Tab-separated table of C-alpha atoms in Angstrom:
chain	number	residue	atom	x	y	z
B	56	MET	CA	-73.218	315.126	93.771
B	57	LYS	CA	-72.312	313.793	90.349
B	58	LYS	CA	-71.520	316.216	87.555
B	59	ILE	CA	-73.821	315.320	84.652
B	60	GLY	CA	-73.752	316.488	81.042
B	61	VAL	CA	-76.929	316.572	78.899
B	62	PHE	CA	-76.822	316.611	75.098
B	63	VAL	CA	-80.045	317.078	73.099
B	64	CYS	CA	-80.123	316.005	69.444
B	65	HIS	CA	-82.169	317.727	66.696
B	66	CYS	CA	-81.983	314.586	64.503
B	67	GLY	CA	-82.329	316.934	61.562
B	68	ILE	CA	-86.031	317.796	61.604
B	69	ASN	CA	-87.163	314.473	63.090
B	70	ILE	CA	-87.051	315.777	66.651
B	71	ALA	CA	-86.712	319.534	66.179
B	72	THR	CA	-90.016	319.818	64.267
B	73	ASN	CA	-92.186	318.972	67.271
B	74	VAL	CA	-89.749	319.528	70.149
B	75	ASP	CA	-88.069	322.841	71.001
B	76	VAL	CA	-84.641	321.303	71.603
B	77	ALA	CA	-82.987	324.624	72.474
B	78	HIS	CA	-85.605	325.292	75.168
B	79	ALA	CA	-85.198	321.747	76.476
B	80	ALA	CA	-81.430	322.236	76.769
B	81	ARG	CA	-81.921	325.518	78.650
B	82	GLN	CA	-84.344	323.886	81.103
B	83	LEU	CA	-81.998	320.965	81.738
B	84	ALA	CA	-79.089	323.325	82.359
B	85	GLU	CA	-80.910	324.426	85.543
B	86	TYR	CA	-81.670	320.868	86.715
B	87	PRO	CA	-79.799	319.726	89.856
B	88	GLY	CA	-76.543	317.954	89.043
B	89	VAL	CA	-76.407	319.113	85.401
B	90	VAL	CA	-73.235	321.103	84.737
B	91	ARG	CA	-73.407	321.119	80.929
B	92	ALA	CA	-76.451	321.141	78.605
B	93	GLU	CA	-75.977	321.377	74.834
B	94	HIS	CA	-78.031	320.786	71.689
B	95	TYR	CA	-76.699	319.759	68.292
B	96	GLN	CA	-78.056	318.836	64.844
B	97	TYR	CA	-76.809	315.242	64.783
B	98	MET	CA	-75.354	313.906	68.014
B	99	CYS	CA	-74.507	310.574	66.366
B	100	SER	CA	-72.214	312.288	63.847
B	101	ASP	CA	-68.485	312.601	64.470
B	102	PRO	CA	-68.767	316.283	65.509
B	103	GLY	CA	-71.624	315.354	67.861
B	104	GLN	CA	-69.609	312.575	69.464
B	105	ASN	CA	-66.583	314.864	69.746
B	106	LEU	CA	-68.796	317.357	71.604
B	107	ILE	CA	-69.542	314.674	74.205
B	108	LYS	CA	-65.888	313.617	74.475
B	109	LYS	CA	-64.675	317.204	74.903
B	110	SER	CA	-67.223	317.940	77.623
B	111	ILE	CA	-66.299	314.762	79.527
B	112	GLU	CA	-62.662	315.844	79.552
B	113	ASP	CA	-63.138	319.592	80.088
B	114	ASP	CA	-65.990	319.444	82.625
B	115	GLU	CA	-64.793	316.229	84.273
B	116	LEU	CA	-68.263	314.737	83.908
B	117	ASP	CA	-69.287	311.796	86.089
B	118	ALA	CA	-72.253	310.817	83.900
B	119	VAL	CA	-73.791	311.710	80.535
B	120	VAL	CA	-77.373	311.765	79.191
B	121	VAL	CA	-78.000	311.960	75.456
B	122	ALA	CA	-81.555	312.852	74.371
B	123	ALA	CA	-81.980	311.513	70.852
B	124	CYS	CA	-83.547	308.572	68.988
B	125	SER	CA	-84.137	305.008	70.156
B	126	PRO	CA	-81.331	303.516	72.275
B	127	ASN	CA	-81.559	300.476	70.007
B	128	LEU	CA	-79.934	302.560	67.280
B	129	HIS	CA	-77.155	304.582	68.884
B	130	LEU	CA	-76.745	303.798	72.594
B	131	THR	CA	-73.712	301.654	71.766
B	132	THR	CA	-72.314	304.478	69.597
B	133	PHE	CA	-72.545	307.031	72.404
B	134	ARG	CA	-71.162	304.647	75.020
B	135	ARG	CA	-68.128	303.938	72.851
B	136	ALA	CA	-67.547	307.688	72.559
B	137	ALA	CA	-67.796	308.101	76.345
B	138	GLN	CA	-65.417	305.197	76.912
B	139	SER	CA	-62.855	306.669	74.528
B	140	ALA	CA	-62.920	309.846	76.647
B	141	GLY	CA	-62.211	307.894	79.833
B	142	LEU	CA	-65.779	307.547	81.185
B	143	ASN	CA	-67.198	304.160	82.102
B	144	PRO	CA	-69.642	303.426	79.241
B	145	TYR	CA	-72.402	302.328	81.638
B	146	LEU	CA	-72.492	305.833	83.114
B	147	LEU	CA	-74.008	307.104	79.848
B	148	GLU	CA	-77.775	306.856	79.341
B	149	GLU	CA	-79.986	307.767	76.390
B	150	ALA	CA	-83.468	309.316	76.534
B	151	ASN	CA	-85.704	308.507	73.565
B	152	ILE	CA	-87.395	311.768	72.572
B	153	ARG	CA	-87.957	310.812	68.931
B	154	GLU	CA	-90.035	307.580	68.792
B	155	GLN	CA	-91.508	308.227	72.261
B	156	CYS	CA	-92.123	311.949	71.887
B	157	SER	CA	-91.586	313.874	68.641
B	158	TRP	CA	-93.000	311.247	66.275
B	159	VAL	CA	-96.140	310.605	68.309
B	160	HIS	CA	-97.202	314.190	69.117
B	161	ASP	CA	-98.378	317.168	67.060
B	162	ASP	CA	-98.599	319.777	69.840
B	163	ARG	CA	-95.101	321.304	69.979
B	164	GLU	CA	-95.537	322.840	73.426
B	165	LYS	CA	-96.787	319.624	75.032
B	166	ALA	CA	-94.219	317.516	73.181
B	167	THR	CA	-91.439	319.779	74.481
B	168	ALA	CA	-92.733	319.490	78.047
B	169	LYS	CA	-92.838	315.709	77.737
B	170	ALA	CA	-89.319	315.603	76.281
B	171	ILE	CA	-88.003	317.618	79.229
B	172	LYS	CA	-89.586	315.178	81.691
B	173	LEU	CA	-88.127	312.177	79.832
B	174	ILE	CA	-84.659	313.728	79.950
B	175	GLN	CA	-85.000	314.634	83.630
B	176	ALA	CA	-85.993	311.046	84.442
B	177	MET	CA	-82.894	309.785	82.658
B	178	VAL	CA	-80.738	312.317	84.537
B	179	GLU	CA	-82.044	310.860	87.808
B	180	LYS	CA	-81.182	307.373	86.581
B	181	ALA	CA	-77.695	308.429	85.497
B	182	SER	CA	-77.071	310.052	88.880
B	183	ARG	CA	-77.656	306.674	90.539
B	184	ASN	CA	-75.663	304.540	88.099
B	185	ILE	CA	-72.428	302.915	89.175
B	186	PRO	CA	-69.509	301.890	86.948
B	187	LEU	CA	-69.861	298.376	85.552
B	188	ILE	CA	-67.169	296.072	84.246
B	189	PRO	CA	-68.122	293.480	81.583
B	190	VAL	CA	-67.201	289.928	82.485
B	191	LYS	CA	-66.730	286.943	80.212
B	192	VAL	CA	-68.541	283.741	81.092
B	193	PRO	CA	-67.765	280.429	79.382
B	194	VAL	CA	-70.654	279.104	77.308
B	195	THR	CA	-71.744	275.475	77.103
B	196	LYS	CA	-71.646	274.845	73.373
B	197	LYS	CA	-74.710	272.638	73.238
B	198	ALA	CA	-78.303	273.300	72.278
B	199	LEU	CA	-81.597	271.885	73.509
B	200	VAL	CA	-84.555	271.723	71.128
B	201	VAL	CA	-87.922	270.793	72.629
B	202	GLY	CA	-90.390	269.169	70.243
B	203	ALA	CA	-89.444	267.064	67.224
B	204	GLY	CA	-92.069	268.205	64.761
B	205	ILE	CA	-91.017	269.575	61.385
B	206	ALA	CA	-89.892	272.888	62.950
B	207	GLY	CA	-87.979	271.215	65.784
B	208	MET	CA	-86.247	268.767	63.440
B	209	GLN	CA	-85.174	271.553	61.081
B	210	ALA	CA	-83.906	273.662	64.001
B	211	ALA	CA	-81.893	270.710	65.326
B	212	LEU	CA	-80.412	270.043	61.882
B	213	ASP	CA	-79.477	273.709	61.393
B	214	ILE	CA	-77.690	273.816	64.753
B	215	ALA	CA	-75.975	270.448	64.275
B	216	ASN	CA	-74.854	271.378	60.769
B	217	SER	CA	-73.200	274.441	62.328
B	218	GLY	CA	-71.055	272.082	64.390
B	219	TYR	CA	-72.838	272.072	67.749
B	220	GLU	CA	-74.110	269.109	69.734
B	221	THR	CA	-77.899	269.199	69.928
B	222	LEU	CA	-80.348	267.446	72.235
B	223	LEU	CA	-83.762	266.919	70.629
B	224	VAL	CA	-86.545	266.087	73.095
B	225	GLU	CA	-89.904	264.685	71.938
B	226	LYS	CA	-92.747	263.660	74.262
B	227	ASP	CA	-94.123	261.031	71.852
B	228	PRO	CA	-92.437	257.712	71.035
B	229	SER	CA	-91.613	258.879	67.513
B	230	ILE	CA	-90.455	262.113	65.939
B	231	GLY	CA	-92.461	263.849	63.222
B	232	GLY	CA	-95.111	265.683	65.218
B	233	HIS	CA	-98.505	266.578	63.786
B	234	MET	CA	-97.273	266.802	60.202
B	235	ALA	CA	-96.478	263.089	60.192
B	236	GLN	CA	-100.151	262.431	60.939
B	237	LEU	CA	-101.428	264.318	57.890
B	238	SER	CA	-102.510	262.358	54.837
B	239	GLU	CA	-101.507	265.110	52.410
B	240	THR	CA	-99.941	268.567	52.370
B	241	PHE	CA	-100.791	271.851	50.653
B	242	PRO	CA	-100.420	272.908	47.858
B	243	THR	CA	-99.093	269.858	45.976
B	244	LEU	CA	-101.205	267.364	47.966
B	245	ASP	CA	-98.173	265.095	48.393
B	246	CYS	CA	-98.307	262.664	51.312
B	247	SER	CA	-96.612	264.028	54.417
B	248	GLN	CA	-94.568	260.855	54.888
B	249	CYS	CA	-92.962	261.340	51.457
B	250	ILE	CA	-91.693	264.722	52.649
B	251	MET	CA	-91.046	263.888	56.300
B	252	THR	CA	-89.299	260.514	56.107
B	253	PRO	CA	-86.012	261.784	54.558
B	254	LYS	CA	-85.904	264.559	57.167
B	255	MET	CA	-86.563	262.098	60.006
B	256	VAL	CA	-83.809	259.781	58.765
B	257	GLU	CA	-81.403	262.720	58.455
B	258	VAL	CA	-82.097	263.710	62.070
B	259	ALA	CA	-81.695	260.160	63.372
B	260	GLN	CA	-78.395	259.631	61.544
B	261	ASN	CA	-76.785	262.985	62.388
B	262	PRO	CA	-73.923	262.235	64.831
B	263	LEU	CA	-74.334	265.608	66.574
B	264	ILE	CA	-78.046	265.138	67.316
B	265	LYS	CA	-78.973	263.096	70.373
B	266	LEU	CA	-82.616	262.036	70.280
B	267	HIS	CA	-84.662	261.736	73.469
B	268	THR	CA	-88.012	260.359	72.328
B	269	TYR	CA	-90.834	259.500	74.720
B	270	SER	CA	-89.263	262.063	77.057
B	271	GLU	CA	-90.291	265.375	78.589
B	272	LEU	CA	-88.448	268.464	79.785
B	273	GLU	CA	-89.164	268.400	83.511
B	274	GLU	CA	-87.046	271.272	84.811
B	275	ILE	CA	-84.740	273.995	83.499
B	276	SER	CA	-82.489	276.384	85.413
B	277	GLY	CA	-79.467	278.587	84.857
B	278	TYR	CA	-78.985	281.467	82.456
B	279	VAL	CA	-78.186	282.190	78.815
B	280	GLY	CA	-75.271	280.055	77.721
B	281	ASN	CA	-75.303	277.881	80.824
B	282	PHE	CA	-78.705	276.286	81.258
B	283	LYS	CA	-79.231	273.034	83.112
B	284	ALA	CA	-82.083	270.840	81.914
B	285	LYS	CA	-83.666	267.856	83.608
B	286	ILE	CA	-85.187	265.441	81.093
B	287	LYS	CA	-87.629	262.772	82.212
B	288	LYS	CA	-87.375	259.647	80.073
B	289	LYS	CA	-90.515	257.530	80.276
B	290	ALA	CA	-90.227	253.778	80.748
B	291	ARG	CA	-90.612	251.864	77.495
B	292	SER	CA	-90.308	248.202	78.536
B	293	VAL	CA	-89.033	247.642	75.002
B	294	ASP	CA	-85.581	246.503	73.884
B	295	MET	CA	-84.695	249.401	71.569
B	296	GLU	CA	-81.992	247.379	69.793
B	297	LYS	CA	-84.616	244.881	68.656
B	298	CYS	CA	-87.362	247.425	67.920
B	299	THR	CA	-88.666	247.364	64.327
B	300	GLY	CA	-91.134	250.222	64.712
B	301	CYS	CA	-94.193	247.965	64.246
B	302	GLY	CA	-96.198	249.934	66.833
B	303	ASP	CA	-97.667	246.874	68.587
B	304	CYS	CA	-96.269	248.015	71.939
B	305	TRP	CA	-98.171	251.292	71.655
B	306	THR	CA	-101.396	249.614	70.533
B	307	ASN	CA	-101.344	246.909	73.190
B	308	CYS	CA	-99.786	248.838	76.084
B	309	LEU	CA	-101.532	247.691	79.274
B	310	VAL	CA	-100.375	250.775	81.157
B	311	ARG	CA	-102.195	253.098	78.747
B	312	ASN	CA	-105.247	250.934	78.300
B	313	ARG	CA	-106.641	248.071	80.366
B	314	PRO	CA	-109.908	247.278	78.608
B	315	GLU	CA	-112.246	244.571	79.799
B	316	ILE	CA	-112.714	242.481	76.694
B	317	PRO	CA	-116.027	240.620	76.698
B	318	GLU	CA	-116.396	237.349	74.883
B	319	VAL	CA	-117.377	238.092	71.313
B	320	PRO	CA	-120.065	235.843	69.791
B	321	SER	CA	-119.188	234.142	66.513
B	322	ILE	CA	-120.189	235.981	63.354
B	323	ALA	CA	-120.554	232.732	61.360
B	324	PRO	CA	-124.268	232.005	62.145
B	325	ALA	CA	-125.221	235.447	60.752
B	326	ILE	CA	-123.629	234.776	57.330
B	327	GLU	CA	-125.464	233.010	54.521
B	328	LYS	CA	-124.257	229.477	53.815
B	329	GLU	CA	-123.133	230.251	50.255
B	330	LEU	CA	-121.120	233.274	51.407
B	331	LEU	CA	-119.688	231.348	54.350
B	332	ALA	CA	-118.550	228.541	52.069
B	333	ARG	CA	-116.885	230.989	49.674
B	334	LEU	CA	-115.091	232.777	52.543
B	335	ASP	CA	-113.873	229.447	53.945
B	336	GLU	CA	-112.550	228.585	50.502
B	337	ILE	CA	-110.651	231.891	50.194
B	338	ILE	CA	-109.238	231.750	53.725
B	339	GLY	CA	-108.314	228.085	53.312
B	340	LYS	CA	-105.907	228.962	50.464
B	341	TYR	CA	-103.748	231.053	52.784
B	342	GLU	CA	-104.492	229.883	56.330
B	343	GLY	CA	-101.417	228.922	58.317
B	344	GLY	CA	-99.040	231.252	56.497
B	345	GLU	CA	-97.624	234.615	57.575
B	346	GLY	CA	-98.843	237.970	56.294
B	347	VAL	CA	-101.953	236.405	54.745
B	348	GLU	CA	-104.299	239.286	55.582
B	349	ILE	CA	-103.662	241.306	52.409
B	350	PRO	CA	-104.055	238.443	49.875
B	351	ILE	CA	-107.243	237.280	51.633
B	352	LEU	CA	-108.717	240.775	51.476
B	353	GLU	CA	-107.644	241.080	47.830
B	354	ASP	CA	-109.592	237.919	46.942
B	355	ILE	CA	-112.675	239.048	48.861
B	356	ASN	CA	-112.532	242.512	47.299
B	357	SER	CA	-112.201	240.920	43.859
B	358	GLU	CA	-115.156	238.602	44.568
B	359	PHE	CA	-117.582	241.264	45.784
B	360	ASN	CA	-115.967	244.429	44.391
B	361	TYR	CA	-115.770	245.726	47.974
B	362	LEU	CA	-115.216	244.421	51.528
B	363	PRO	CA	-118.547	243.736	53.281
B	364	LYS	CA	-118.412	244.327	57.031
B	365	GLU	CA	-119.452	240.768	57.884
B	366	THR	CA	-116.584	239.354	55.799
B	367	LEU	CA	-114.024	241.384	57.769
B	368	LEU	CA	-115.517	240.192	61.058
B	369	TYR	CA	-115.422	236.570	59.912
B	370	VAL	CA	-111.838	236.769	58.609
B	371	ALA	CA	-110.709	238.319	61.914
B	372	GLU	CA	-112.442	235.497	63.791
B	373	ARG	CA	-110.884	232.766	61.639
B	374	LEU	CA	-107.377	234.258	61.791
B	375	ASP	CA	-107.744	235.136	65.495
B	376	ILE	CA	-106.616	238.725	64.997
B	377	PRO	CA	-108.196	242.086	65.982
B	378	VAL	CA	-110.683	243.246	63.372
B	379	SER	CA	-109.033	246.686	63.711
B	380	LYS	CA	-105.946	245.266	61.982
B	381	LEU	CA	-108.046	244.379	58.925
B	382	TYR	CA	-109.648	247.818	58.947
B	383	GLU	CA	-106.173	249.400	59.036
B	384	ILE	CA	-105.271	247.494	55.869
B	385	ALA	CA	-108.626	248.130	54.196
B	386	THR	CA	-108.488	251.879	54.787
B	387	PHE	CA	-104.783	252.286	53.971
B	388	TYR	CA	-104.739	250.751	50.487
B	389	ASN	CA	-106.678	252.527	47.789
B	390	ALA	CA	-107.444	249.195	46.080
B	391	PHE	CA	-109.823	248.250	48.899
B	392	SER	CA	-113.261	249.720	49.516
B	393	LEU	CA	-115.661	249.368	52.442
B	394	GLU	CA	-118.560	250.538	50.283
B	395	PRO	CA	-120.006	248.809	47.187
B	396	ARG	CA	-118.131	249.922	44.084
B	397	GLY	CA	-119.253	250.167	40.501
B	398	LYS	CA	-118.263	247.711	37.813
B	399	TYR	CA	-115.460	250.049	36.746
B	400	THR	CA	-113.359	252.117	39.135
B	401	ILE	CA	-112.075	255.370	37.661
B	402	ASN	CA	-108.881	256.668	39.272
B	403	VAL	CA	-107.805	260.252	38.551
B	404	CYS	CA	-104.206	260.904	39.611
B	405	LEU	CA	-103.643	264.121	41.595
B	406	GLY	CA	-99.944	263.598	42.365
B	407	THR	CA	-97.488	266.437	41.798
B	408	ALA	CA	-96.841	265.735	38.102
B	409	CYS	CA	-100.522	265.170	37.291
B	410	HIS	CA	-101.580	268.150	39.394
B	411	VAL	CA	-99.268	270.435	37.400
B	412	GLN	CA	-100.574	269.014	34.107
B	413	GLY	CA	-104.238	269.655	34.958
B	414	GLY	CA	-105.311	266.573	36.930
B	415	ALA	CA	-107.784	268.597	39.011
B	416	ARG	CA	-109.557	269.812	35.853
B	417	LEU	CA	-109.847	266.227	34.587
B	418	LEU	CA	-111.477	265.258	37.874
B	419	GLU	CA	-113.993	268.085	37.508
B	420	ARG	CA	-114.839	266.935	33.970
B	421	VAL	CA	-115.407	263.317	35.051
B	422	GLU	CA	-117.569	264.476	37.965
B	423	GLU	CA	-119.598	266.623	35.583
B	424	ASP	CA	-120.097	263.837	33.016
B	425	LEU	CA	-121.067	261.176	35.579
B	426	ASN	CA	-122.899	263.529	37.967
B	427	ILE	CA	-121.007	262.166	40.978
B	428	GLU	CA	-118.130	263.333	43.155
B	429	ALA	CA	-114.882	261.607	44.102
B	430	GLY	CA	-115.628	258.742	46.483
B	431	GLN	CA	-119.116	258.143	45.034
B	432	THR	CA	-120.663	255.535	42.706
B	433	THR	CA	-123.160	256.072	39.885
B	434	GLU	CA	-126.740	254.932	40.490
B	435	ASP	CA	-126.447	252.181	37.877
B	436	MET	CA	-123.388	250.802	39.757
B	437	ASN	CA	-121.340	251.062	36.567
B	438	PHE	CA	-118.697	253.596	37.712
B	439	SER	CA	-116.998	254.491	40.991
B	440	LEU	CA	-114.821	257.611	41.043
B	441	GLU	CA	-111.642	257.800	43.148
B	442	THR	CA	-108.511	259.956	43.331
B	443	VAL	CA	-104.963	258.677	43.842
B	444	ARG	CA	-101.682	260.416	44.696
B	445	CYS	CA	-99.398	258.468	42.384
B	446	LEU	CA	-99.751	255.775	39.721
B	447	GLY	CA	-96.021	255.456	39.056
B	448	CYS	CA	-96.117	256.853	35.524
B	449	CYS	CA	-95.429	260.566	35.964
B	450	GLY	CA	-94.035	260.806	32.422
B	451	LEU	CA	-97.572	260.236	31.100
B	452	ALA	CA	-99.186	262.926	33.273
B	453	PRO	CA	-102.042	263.580	33.577
B	454	VAL	CA	-103.147	259.973	34.031
B	455	VAL	CA	-106.583	258.361	34.391
B	456	THR	CA	-107.336	254.651	34.841
B	457	VAL	CA	-110.653	252.917	34.190
B	458	GLY	CA	-110.654	249.424	35.640
B	459	ASP	CA	-107.403	247.826	34.443
B	460	ASP	CA	-106.957	250.269	31.541
B	461	LEU	CA	-104.563	253.226	31.811
B	462	TYR	CA	-104.829	256.451	29.813
B	463	GLY	CA	-101.935	258.923	29.705
B	464	LYS	CA	-101.629	262.577	28.656
B	465	VAL	CA	-105.411	262.853	28.910
B	466	ARG	CA	-107.161	266.080	27.972
B	467	GLN	CA	-110.624	267.125	29.118
B	468	VAL	CA	-112.119	266.717	25.637
B	469	LYS	CA	-111.154	263.021	25.639
B	470	ILE	CA	-113.093	262.182	28.814
B	471	PRO	CA	-116.514	261.568	27.138
B	472	THR	CA	-114.893	259.282	24.542
B	473	ILE	CA	-113.092	257.270	27.215
B	474	LEU	CA	-116.207	256.861	29.363
B	475	LYS	CA	-118.336	255.838	26.381
B	476	LYS	CA	-116.278	252.649	25.999
B	477	TYR	CA	-117.455	251.402	29.382
B	478	LYS	CA	-121.032	252.634	29.530
B	479	GLY	CA	-123.559	249.826	29.283
B	480	GLY	CA	-120.706	247.333	29.180
């Protein structure tokens, strides 16, 4: 049978207040296998550690149990002391009678009984322990980060900047995650792309980061420091060296989507002759060139002050392109509108500089004076109210535009005067 020593700590008054440590030591002295049972004010102190060392040498102990605070705090301390006295450090165990006993009980008698049972359980464990020898295992100095959202990209950069090769796996074709899909971010309301793009470029250009986009982690095995990962790379059918990031492959992928496209009847018969003639005139100016969609939509928007649905359908038919492409343009650029706009469009800038200088309060004042909200038009079709994220003149913040006129360093009291110039005009 192993010879075991038990040492119970008072921890000042932390344990001794609710646990009778002297009684606990006396009870453990009679427990099978225990040849030494002591109690001391602070076992973690130098005198306390010396008490353990001396007993190991004098009593030729085969194992030690220390009843004290959490092992997270001082288990390493006590094991070092045991090792210095010639005992294998893994033959020392610690029973937590502070956090798990003294601190959570008020009844001293019951707390003492519980402490004794905790110590006895640890004595049983110590009696079954065998000496262990630490081994060193080589570590693969690489890291795997799964998910290339903003958190994954930052983690990969932090690891790579510390000098370690990093594999960054993303299931989608592009990095950026959900944040890249947001139109604006809190609290400055800046566009997410303005924040994300530099980070995405930094990740892509870092020589220690190897990107695996459109890939998934299929299997992982091994242990800490030596994991093996199996990454499944999905087929792209795209020459990556020639890829420009246009996104057409994703939109038109026949593997993802095989729609049955019915023959679409011409929109022309449903359009009035005068409108049809004007549209033909506008389209005729640009037809045959490349990238003509935006200038055509600009002319139509200028003609009608918005983009009527039937005009988009007709332009798509004439140019032989998906109408969705025109809607992408029309909804991306703030200059276009799918709803009838007033004679004058008021733009209140809410970019960072204007936001700091009170842009939100200007918007509230305009809404109050015109009795409309952002995105709406007055009943007399004179004003439409919009918000923008940047007008390119941050030095004049806060900025408001009415039609083609720009007003800088605007204060709330100036709003009625500005609007008066355009009312009834």
